[in-house]
Amino acid sequence: MTFTLPKRLFRSAALAVSLCAIFAGPAAAKDKLVLKAGHAASTSNTGHKAFEFLAKELADKTDGRITVEIFPSSQLGSERELVESIQLGNVDMTFVSSAVLGNFNPQFFALDIPFMFKDREGVYRVLDGEIGQNLLTSLEKVGIKGLGYWENGFRQLTNNKKVIKSPDDLKGMKMRTMENDVHIAAWREEGANPAPLAFGELFTALQQGTFDAQEGPINLFYDMKFYEVQKYITKTNHVYSPWPVLINPDVYNRMSDEDRAILEEAVAKTTEYQRELAQKADDAAVAAMPDVTITELTPAELEAFASRMGPIHEMVKKRVGAEIVDAILAEVNK
């Protein structure tokens, strides 16, 4: 049996479709957006707290239209896997150690030369100025959008064997590094036996004695409870480790101009908040670890470590060009 609908019903349906088409544009612009964010740190870490702060900022500024769903502690993969997931669109946002980004864009190796940064003021001049912003822009050619730099902090040397005050004390020591050729080469120059390992696997490796030593910021050492398996810290301040904040470029480009402005303003505000937290976190971590032996080096002892980095300077210059390395050093030494 065939039914024939009245013509006026067709006219009504057509009108409804037309009205939907007219209002689809503005309605689509106001659709809700849930940003899937992953990172490798713990929930007590300043980076995680920064994502929570950012989530609140975005929700407040958009009346809950833009929200952030956070997956900490390597739930979505290691730092390298998180960067790859940003490229693939499986993760919307992350922060990772800048050293990991050198595997995706070699220019980031320029930040990894040990003993290059002397204080945070010099760091911020580099990262927040033309050099740092050009580095973020350069990520776009490998399918990543950089939004800013949070702070992981100055990295220190830790081990479970003895007090270390000179490169000779490192001789033969098995040491975990990040998956970064510059870091591996640098610690080899210092006399250690370095090898890379994903951060999420590090506690177990230290516990089982696979590695004797590792390096990283003191606040991260505390957050990850490494003090349970590492009893000695030498304050070398050998590398400043920023956390570039990354977003999938397709997600960013689909946002309206208004929403992109809200996001960038929120990231900038979060950066101020997170850096302040990070600066206080190292001192708080030291106070909370009375059973860990912390060694302060004299200027002469620090120079003994720094003096071995000549080949690393040349290695990085050959890889990324002398221009960016010299520009960073000029900015730091102002």
CSV table of C-alpha atoms in Angstrom, one decimal:
chain,number,residue,atom,x,y,z
A,1,MET,CA,0.0,0.0,0.0
A,2,THR,CA,1.4,3.4,-0.9
A,3,PHE,CA,0.7,6.6,1.1
A,4,THR,CA,0.8,10.1,-0.4
A,5,LEU,CA,1.6,12.9,2.0
A,6,PRO,CA,-0.1,16.3,1.6
A,7,LYS,CA,1.9,19.0,-0.2
A,8,ARG,CA,1.7,21.3,2.7
A,9,LEU,CA,3.5,18.8,4.8
A,10,PHE,CA,6.4,18.7,2.4
A,11,ARG,CA,6.5,22.5,2.5
A,12,SER,CA,6.6,22.4,6.3
A,13,ALA,CA,9.4,19.9,6.3
A,14,ALA,CA,11.4,21.9,3.7
A,15,LEU,CA,10.9,25.0,5.9
A,16,ALA,CA,12.2,23.1,8.9
A,17,VAL,CA,15.3,21.9,7.0
A,18,SER,CA,16.0,25.5,5.9
A,19,LEU,CA,15.7,26.8,9.4
A,20,CYS,CA,18.1,24.1,10.6
A,21,ALA,CA,20.6,25.1,8.0
A,22,ILE,CA,20.4,28.8,8.9
A,23,PHE,CA,21.1,28.1,12.6
A,24,ALA,CA,23.6,25.3,12.2
A,25,GLY,CA,26.6,27.6,11.9
A,26,PRO,CA,26.2,29.6,15.1
A,27,ALA,CA,25.0,26.4,17.0
A,28,ALA,CA,28.0,24.5,15.8
A,29,ALA,CA,30.3,27.2,17.1
A,30,LYS,CA,28.8,26.8,20.5
A,31,ASP,CA,29.2,23.1,20.7
A,32,LYS,CA,30.8,21.6,23.8
A,33,LEU,CA,34.5,20.7,23.5
A,34,VAL,CA,36.1,18.1,25.8
A,35,LEU,CA,39.9,18.3,25.6
A,36,LYS,CA,41.5,14.9,26.4
A,37,ALA,CA,44.8,15.7,28.2
A,38,GLY,CA,47.4,13.2,29.3
A,39,HIS,CA,50.8,13.4,31.0
A,40,ALA,CA,53.4,11.2,32.7
A,41,ALA,CA,53.6,12.9,36.1
A,42,SER,CA,51.7,12.0,39.3
A,43,THR,CA,48.6,13.8,40.5
A,44,SER,CA,50.6,15.6,43.2
A,45,ASN,CA,52.9,17.2,40.7
A,46,THR,CA,52.8,20.8,39.7
A,47,GLY,CA,52.1,19.9,36.1
A,48,HIS,CA,48.9,18.0,37.0
A,49,LYS,CA,47.8,20.9,39.2
A,50,ALA,CA,48.4,23.2,36.3
A,51,PHE,CA,46.1,21.1,34.1
A,52,GLU,CA,43.4,21.3,36.8
A,53,PHE,CA,43.9,25.1,37.0
A,54,LEU,CA,43.6,25.3,33.2
A,55,ALA,CA,40.5,23.2,33.2
A,56,LYS,CA,38.8,25.5,35.7
A,57,GLU,CA,39.9,28.6,33.7
A,58,LEU,CA,38.5,27.3,30.5
A,59,ALA,CA,35.2,26.1,32.1
A,60,ASP,CA,34.8,29.5,33.8
A,61,LYS,CA,35.5,31.5,30.7
A,62,THR,CA,33.2,29.4,28.5
A,63,ASP,CA,30.4,28.7,31.0
A,64,GLY,CA,31.4,25.0,31.0
A,65,ARG,CA,31.4,24.7,27.2
A,66,ILE,CA,35.1,23.8,27.1
A,67,THR,CA,36.3,21.2,29.6
A,68,VAL,CA,39.5,19.2,30.1
A,69,GLU,CA,39.6,15.5,31.0
A,70,ILE,CA,43.0,14.7,32.6
A,71,PHE,CA,44.8,11.3,32.5
A,72,PRO,CA,47.9,11.4,34.7
A,73,SER,CA,50.7,9.0,35.5
A,74,SER,CA,51.3,7.7,31.9
A,75,GLN,CA,47.8,6.3,31.6
A,76,LEU,CA,47.8,7.3,28.0
A,77,GLY,CA,51.5,6.3,27.4
A,78,SER,CA,55.0,7.5,27.9
A,79,GLU,CA,56.1,11.0,27.1
A,80,ARG,CA,57.3,10.0,23.6
A,81,GLU,CA,54.0,8.1,23.1
A,82,LEU,CA,52.0,11.1,24.2
A,83,VAL,CA,53.8,13.3,21.6
A,84,GLU,CA,53.0,10.7,18.9
A,85,SER,CA,49.4,10.7,20.1
A,86,ILE,CA,49.2,14.5,19.7
A,87,GLN,CA,50.3,14.0,16.1
A,88,LEU,CA,47.8,11.3,15.5
A,89,GLY,CA,44.9,13.1,17.2
A,90,ASN,CA,44.5,10.4,19.9
A,91,VAL,CA,45.3,12.9,22.6
A,92,ASP,CA,44.3,16.6,22.5
A,93,MET,CA,46.8,18.1,25.0
A,94,THR,CA,49.9,17.2,26.9
A,95,PHE,CA,53.0,18.6,28.5
A,96,VAL,CA,56.3,16.7,28.1
A,97,SER,CA,60.0,17.3,28.8
A,98,SER,CA,61.5,19.4,26.1
A,99,ALA,CA,64.3,16.8,25.8
A,100,VAL,CA,61.8,14.3,24.3
A,101,LEU,CA,60.8,16.8,21.6
A,102,GLY,CA,64.3,16.7,20.2
A,103,ASN,CA,63.4,13.3,18.7
A,104,PHE,CA,60.6,15.0,16.7
A,105,ASN,CA,62.3,18.4,16.0
A,106,PRO,CA,66.1,18.5,16.4
A,107,GLN,CA,66.1,22.2,17.1
A,108,PHE,CA,64.9,21.4,20.7
A,109,PHE,CA,68.3,19.7,21.3
A,110,ALA,CA,69.6,23.3,21.7
A,111,LEU,CA,67.9,23.5,25.1
A,112,ASP,CA,69.7,20.4,26.3
A,113,ILE,CA,73.3,21.5,26.5
A,114,PRO,CA,74.3,20.9,30.1
A,115,PHE,CA,75.4,23.8,32.3
A,116,MET,CA,74.1,26.4,29.8
A,117,PHE,CA,71.4,28.0,32.0
A,118,LYS,CA,72.6,29.7,35.2
A,119,ASP,CA,69.3,30.9,36.6
A,120,ARG,CA,65.5,31.1,35.9
A,121,GLU,CA,65.7,34.7,34.7
A,122,GLY,CA,67.9,33.7,31.8
A,123,VAL,CA,65.7,30.7,31.1
A,124,TYR,CA,62.5,32.8,30.9
A,125,ARG,CA,64.2,35.3,28.6
A,126,VAL,CA,64.9,32.5,26.2
A,127,LEU,CA,61.7,30.6,26.5
A,128,ASP,CA,59.3,33.5,26.6
A,129,GLY,CA,61.2,35.6,24.0
A,130,GLU,CA,61.8,35.2,20.3
A,131,ILE,CA,63.9,32.0,20.6
A,132,GLY,CA,61.4,30.0,22.6
A,133,GLN,CA,58.4,31.1,20.6
A,134,ASN,CA,60.2,30.3,17.3
A,135,LEU,CA,60.9,26.8,18.7
A,136,LEU,CA,57.2,26.3,19.4
A,137,THR,CA,56.3,27.5,15.9
A,138,SER,CA,58.8,25.1,14.4
A,139,LEU,CA,56.8,22.2,15.9
A,140,GLU,CA,54.0,22.9,13.4
A,141,LYS,CA,56.0,21.3,10.6
A,142,VAL,CA,55.8,17.9,12.4
A,143,GLY,CA,52.1,18.1,13.3
A,144,ILE,CA,52.3,19.6,16.7
A,145,LYS,CA,51.0,23.0,18.0
A,146,GLY,CA,53.0,24.5,20.9
A,147,LEU,CA,51.2,26.8,23.4
A,148,GLY,CA,53.8,27.7,25.9
A,149,TYR,CA,56.3,26.4,28.5
A,150,TRP,CA,55.5,25.1,32.0
A,151,GLU,CA,58.4,24.4,34.4
A,152,ASN,CA,59.8,21.0,35.2
A,153,GLY,CA,62.9,22.6,36.8
A,154,PHE,CA,66.6,22.3,37.1
A,155,ARG,CA,67.7,18.7,36.9
A,156,GLN,CA,69.8,17.1,39.6
A,157,LEU,CA,71.9,13.9,39.8
A,158,THR,CA,70.7,11.1,42.1
A,159,ASN,CA,71.9,7.6,43.0
A,160,ASN,CA,71.7,4.8,45.5
A,161,LYS,CA,75.4,4.1,46.0
A,162,LYS,CA,77.3,7.1,47.5
A,163,VAL,CA,77.9,10.8,47.7
A,164,ILE,CA,79.0,12.1,44.2
A,165,LYS,CA,81.1,15.2,44.1
A,166,SER,CA,83.1,14.7,40.9
A,167,PRO,CA,82.9,13.0,37.5
A,168,ASP,CA,85.3,10.4,38.7
A,169,ASP,CA,82.7,9.3,41.3
A,170,LEU,CA,80.4,8.4,38.4
A,171,LYS,CA,82.8,6.0,36.7
A,172,GLY,CA,81.0,2.8,35.6
A,173,MET,CA,77.7,3.8,37.3
A,174,LYS,CA,74.6,2.5,35.5
A,175,MET,CA,72.5,5.6,34.8
A,176,ARG,CA,69.0,6.1,33.4
A,177,THR,CA,68.5,9.0,31.0
A,178,MET,CA,65.7,10.3,28.9
A,179,GLU,CA,65.3,9.1,25.3
A,180,ASN,CA,67.6,11.9,24.1
A,181,ASP,CA,70.9,11.5,22.3
A,182,VAL,CA,72.4,14.7,23.8
A,183,HIS,CA,71.7,13.6,27.4
A,184,ILE,CA,73.1,10.1,26.7
A,185,ALA,CA,76.3,11.6,25.2
A,186,ALA,CA,76.7,14.1,28.0
A,187,TRP,CA,76.6,11.6,30.8
A,188,ARG,CA,79.0,9.3,28.9
A,189,GLU,CA,81.4,12.3,28.8
A,190,GLU,CA,81.0,12.5,32.6
A,191,GLY,CA,82.0,8.9,33.0
A,192,ALA,CA,78.7,7.2,33.7
A,193,ASN,CA,77.2,4.2,31.8
A,194,PRO,CA,74.0,5.8,30.6
A,195,ALA,CA,71.0,4.2,28.8
A,196,PRO,CA,67.5,5.6,28.1
A,197,LEU,CA,64.3,4.3,29.7
A,198,ALA,CA,60.6,5.5,29.6
A,199,PHE,CA,59.9,7.6,32.7
A,200,GLY,CA,56.9,5.4,33.7
A,201,GLU,CA,59.2,2.4,34.1
A,202,LEU,CA,61.9,4.2,36.1
A,203,PHE,CA,60.8,3.5,39.7
A,204,THR,CA,60.7,-0.3,39.1
A,205,ALA,CA,64.1,-0.2,37.3
A,206,LEU,CA,65.7,1.7,40.2
A,207,GLN,CA,64.1,-0.6,42.8
A,208,GLN,CA,65.4,-3.7,41.0
A,209,GLY,CA,68.9,-2.3,40.6
A,210,THR,CA,68.7,-2.1,36.8
A,211,PHE,CA,70.1,1.4,37.2
A,212,ASP,CA,72.2,2.9,40.0
A,213,ALA,CA,71.5,6.5,39.1
A,214,GLN,CA,69.1,8.9,37.4
A,215,GLU,CA,68.7,12.6,36.9
A,216,GLY,CA,65.7,15.0,37.2
A,217,PRO,CA,64.2,17.8,39.2
A,218,ILE,CA,64.0,17.3,43.0
A,219,ASN,CA,60.2,18.0,43.1
A,220,LEU,CA,59.6,15.3,40.6
A,221,PHE,CA,62.0,12.9,42.5
A,222,TYR,CA,59.8,13.5,45.5
A,223,ASP,CA,56.4,13.2,43.8
A,224,MET,CA,57.4,9.9,42.2
A,225,LYS,CA,58.7,8.6,45.6
A,226,PHE,CA,62.2,7.9,44.2
A,227,TYR,CA,63.5,8.7,47.7
A,228,GLU,CA,62.4,5.1,48.6
A,229,VAL,CA,65.0,3.7,46.3
A,230,GLN,CA,67.6,6.5,45.9
A,231,LYS,CA,69.3,8.0,49.0
A,232,TYR,CA,71.8,10.5,47.5
A,233,ILE,CA,71.2,13.8,45.5
A,234,THR,CA,73.9,15.9,44.1
A,235,LYS,CA,72.7,19.4,43.2
A,236,THR,CA,74.3,19.9,39.8
A,237,ASN,CA,71.6,22.1,38.1
A,238,HIS,CA,73.0,20.6,34.9
A,239,VAL,CA,70.0,21.2,32.7
A,240,TYR,CA,66.9,23.3,33.0
A,241,SER,CA,63.9,21.2,31.9
A,242,PRO,CA,60.9,23.1,30.6
A,243,TRP,CA,57.6,21.4,29.9
A,244,PRO,CA,56.3,22.5,26.5
A,245,VAL,CA,52.5,22.5,26.5
A,246,LEU,CA,51.2,20.9,23.3
A,247,ILE,CA,47.9,20.6,21.5
A,248,ASN,CA,46.8,18.7,18.5
A,249,PRO,CA,46.8,21.3,15.6
A,250,ASP,CA,43.5,20.0,14.1
A,251,VAL,CA,41.7,20.5,17.4
A,252,TYR,CA,43.2,24.0,17.7
A,253,ASN,CA,42.3,25.0,14.2
A,254,ARG,CA,38.7,23.8,14.6
A,255,MET,CA,38.3,26.2,17.4
A,256,SER,CA,36.7,29.6,16.8
A,257,ASP,CA,39.0,32.7,16.9
A,258,GLU,CA,37.2,33.6,20.2
A,259,ASP,CA,37.9,30.2,21.7
A,260,ARG,CA,41.5,30.2,20.6
A,261,ALA,CA,42.0,33.5,22.3
A,262,ILE,CA,40.4,32.2,25.5
A,263,LEU,CA,42.7,29.1,25.4
A,264,GLU,CA,45.8,31.1,24.9
A,265,GLU,CA,44.9,33.5,27.6
A,266,ALA,CA,44.2,30.6,30.0
A,267,VAL,CA,47.5,28.9,29.2
A,268,ALA,CA,49.4,32.1,29.8
A,269,LYS,CA,47.6,32.5,33.2
A,270,THR,CA,48.2,28.9,34.0
A,271,THR,CA,51.9,29.3,33.2
A,272,GLU,CA,52.4,32.0,35.8
A,273,TYR,CA,50.6,29.8,38.4
A,274,GLN,CA,52.5,26.7,37.5
A,275,ARG,CA,55.9,28.3,37.5
A,276,GLU,CA,55.3,29.8,40.9
A,277,LEU,CA,54.3,26.4,42.2
A,278,ALA,CA,57.4,24.7,40.7
A,279,GLN,CA,59.8,27.3,42.2
A,280,LYS,CA,58.4,26.4,45.7
A,281,ALA,CA,58.2,22.7,45.1
A,282,ASP,CA,61.9,21.9,45.2
A,283,ASP,CA,62.4,23.5,48.6
A,284,ALA,CA,59.3,21.8,49.9
A,285,ALA,CA,60.6,18.4,48.6
A,286,VAL,CA,64.0,18.8,50.2
A,287,ALA,CA,62.3,19.6,53.6
A,288,ALA,CA,60.1,16.5,53.2
A,289,MET,CA,63.1,14.1,52.6
A,290,PRO,CA,65.3,14.3,55.8
A,291,ASP,CA,66.7,10.8,55.1
A,292,VAL,CA,68.1,11.7,51.7
A,293,THR,CA,71.7,13.0,51.7
A,294,ILE,CA,71.8,16.2,49.6
A,295,THR,CA,75.2,17.5,48.4
A,296,GLU,CA,75.8,21.1,47.4
A,297,LEU,CA,78.8,21.4,45.0
A,298,THR,CA,81.4,24.2,45.2
A,299,PRO,CA,81.9,26.3,42.1
A,300,ALA,CA,85.2,24.4,41.4
A,301,GLU,CA,83.4,21.1,41.7
A,302,LEU,CA,80.6,22.2,39.3
A,303,GLU,CA,83.3,23.4,36.9
A,304,ALA,CA,84.8,19.9,36.9
A,305,PHE,CA,81.5,18.6,35.5
A,306,ALA,CA,80.9,21.5,33.1
A,307,SER,CA,84.4,21.4,31.7
A,308,ARG,CA,83.7,18.0,30.1
A,309,MET,CA,80.9,19.4,27.9
A,310,GLY,CA,83.0,20.8,25.1
A,311,PRO,CA,82.2,17.8,22.8
A,312,ILE,CA,78.5,18.2,23.6
A,313,HIS,CA,78.5,21.8,22.5
A,314,GLU,CA,80.0,20.8,19.2
A,315,MET,CA,77.6,17.8,18.8
A,316,VAL,CA,74.6,20.1,19.2
A,317,LYS,CA,75.9,22.8,17.0
A,318,LYS,CA,76.6,20.3,14.3
A,319,ARG,CA,73.0,18.9,14.6
A,320,VAL,CA,71.0,22.1,14.9
A,321,GLY,CA,73.4,24.8,13.7
A,322,ALA,CA,75.6,27.1,15.7
A,323,GLU,CA,73.2,30.1,15.2
A,324,ILE,CA,70.5,29.0,17.7
A,325,VAL,CA,73.1,27.7,20.2
A,326,ASP,CA,75.0,31.0,20.1
A,327,ALA,CA,71.7,33.0,20.3
A,328,ILE,CA,70.7,31.1,23.5
A,329,LEU,CA,74.1,31.6,25.1
A,330,ALA,CA,74.0,35.3,24.2
A,331,GLU,CA,70.6,35.7,25.8
A,332,VAL,CA,71.6,33.7,28.9
A,333,ASN,CA,74.7,35.8,29.4
A,334,LYS,CA,73.1,39.2,29.2
